[in-house]
Amino acid sequence: MERTGTILRGREFDPIEGRVVIGDDGRIEAIEETSVESDDIILPAFVNAHTHIGDSIAKEAGGGRSLEELVAPPDGLKHRLLRAASRDELVSAMARSLSFMQQAGTAACLDFREGDVEGVRMLVDAAEGLEIDALSFARGSVDAMHAGDGFGASGTNDANFDQERRATREADKPFGIHAGEVDASDINPALDLEPDFLVHMVHPEPLHLDRLADSEIPVVVCPRSNLVTDVGLSPYDELNERTTLALGTDNVMLNSPSMFREMEFLAKLSELPADEILRMATINGAEIADLEYGLVESGREARLLVLDGDSDNLAGARDPVRAVVRRAGVDDVREVVFG
Ligand SMILES: [Zn+2]
């Protein structure tokens, strides 16, 4: 099969007019530069590098509460609502979030999954019948990490994760951890664990920035979540000068898991160029999770997002990369291709 239009090709997203040819094996076989009729814009589907879809039952609950009142275990609002819901209610709410993410152009999410092995099973059940890759960064026992795709630690102020870090490394799976969301106190201990990625990093100090530059540990930033919980905003440009950044929408209870909205906020809250933000929303998250997509490039698995470049919203845009990052939305999605 093939798709035609303006293709945001490769890691630089160089816009070219032409066609993407997808082989029977679901991989991109060729990208051909040629004159075509289509106004579509073809780009890699998104990788949402940090979600908690487990709280999909609690959308917009808890307006005005602090981060601790919202999500701190065991008695934060989120946990009380989760305890009050049945397994079926939780799984079907998660399935609705995954379905929305898929419609909104997301090929994979890296979900921090609570509830141990059973929590991993619930995400598998929620993803049944959908094409999005819902990856579990499990929490709880080491068995949960084995059942899932990696380990997702809450933060070093909650517990010591040495044993889980070792086990995750032995299992050759990625280990991620929250750090620097409320203050800087948990950043050094998180870096000491040599994680595969950090989440948030709103409050890095100069020493932490140096350590990031030395280690090049990727950071997943979640700007809208940080706005809602009022913890501040990450120093995006300083982080980006030192390491690879990826983008996540964090808790569904706080924000719609739309990468379009996350990209637009980040573009308007930072000095980061549009192509850098699009990498954060695609290939950078894919590389954290060892996924073989995230760019429109020959040989990669075809996970493509096709936008209607002639929608009322996008018609006439002068720069397709800026238009995708700063302006496009779910209504502009024509198709999400899962090779
Ligand atoms: Zn999180």
PDB file of N, CA and C and ligand atoms in Angstrom, residues 50 52 178 199-200 250-251, ligand 1:
ATOM      1  N   HIS A  50       4.821   9.415  28.421  1.00  0.00           N
ATOM      2  CA  HIS A  50       4.470   9.245  29.840  1.00  0.00           C
ATOM      3  C   HIS A  50       2.974   9.421  30.048  1.00  0.00           C
ATOM      4  N   HIS A  52      -0.484   8.034  32.683  1.00  0.00           N
ATOM      5  CA  HIS A  52      -1.109   7.197  33.715  1.00  0.00           C
ATOM      6  C   HIS A  52      -2.570   7.105  33.265  1.00  0.00           C
ATOM      7  N   HIS A 178      10.082   8.993  38.193  1.00  0.00           N
ATOM      8  CA  HIS A 178       9.757  10.410  38.385  1.00  0.00           C
ATOM      9  C   HIS A 178      10.886  11.078  39.181  1.00  0.00           C
ATOM     10  N   VAL A 199      11.330  11.331  34.528  1.00  0.00           N
ATOM     11  CA  VAL A 199      10.089  12.003  34.171  1.00  0.00           C
ATOM     12  C   VAL A 199       9.954  13.276  35.004  1.00  0.00           C
ATOM     13  N   HIS A 200       9.618  14.365  34.336  1.00  0.00           N
ATOM     14  CA  HIS A 200       9.335  15.702  34.875  1.00  0.00           C
ATOM     15  C   HIS A 200      10.568  16.601  34.910  1.00  0.00           C
ATOM     16  N   ASP A 250       0.996  12.562  30.826  1.00  0.00           N
ATOM     17  CA  ASP A 250       0.832  12.256  32.253  1.00  0.00           C
ATOM     18  C   ASP A 250      -0.602  11.815  32.575  1.00  0.00           C
ATOM     19  N   ASN A 251      -1.104  12.138  33.747  1.00  0.00           N
ATOM     20  CA  ASN A 251      -2.370  11.567  34.219  1.00  0.00           C
ATOM     21  C   ASN A 251      -3.570  11.977  33.363  1.00  0.00           C
TER      22      ASN A 251
HETATM   23 ZN    ZN B   1       3.806  10.339  36.163  1.00  0.00          ZN
END
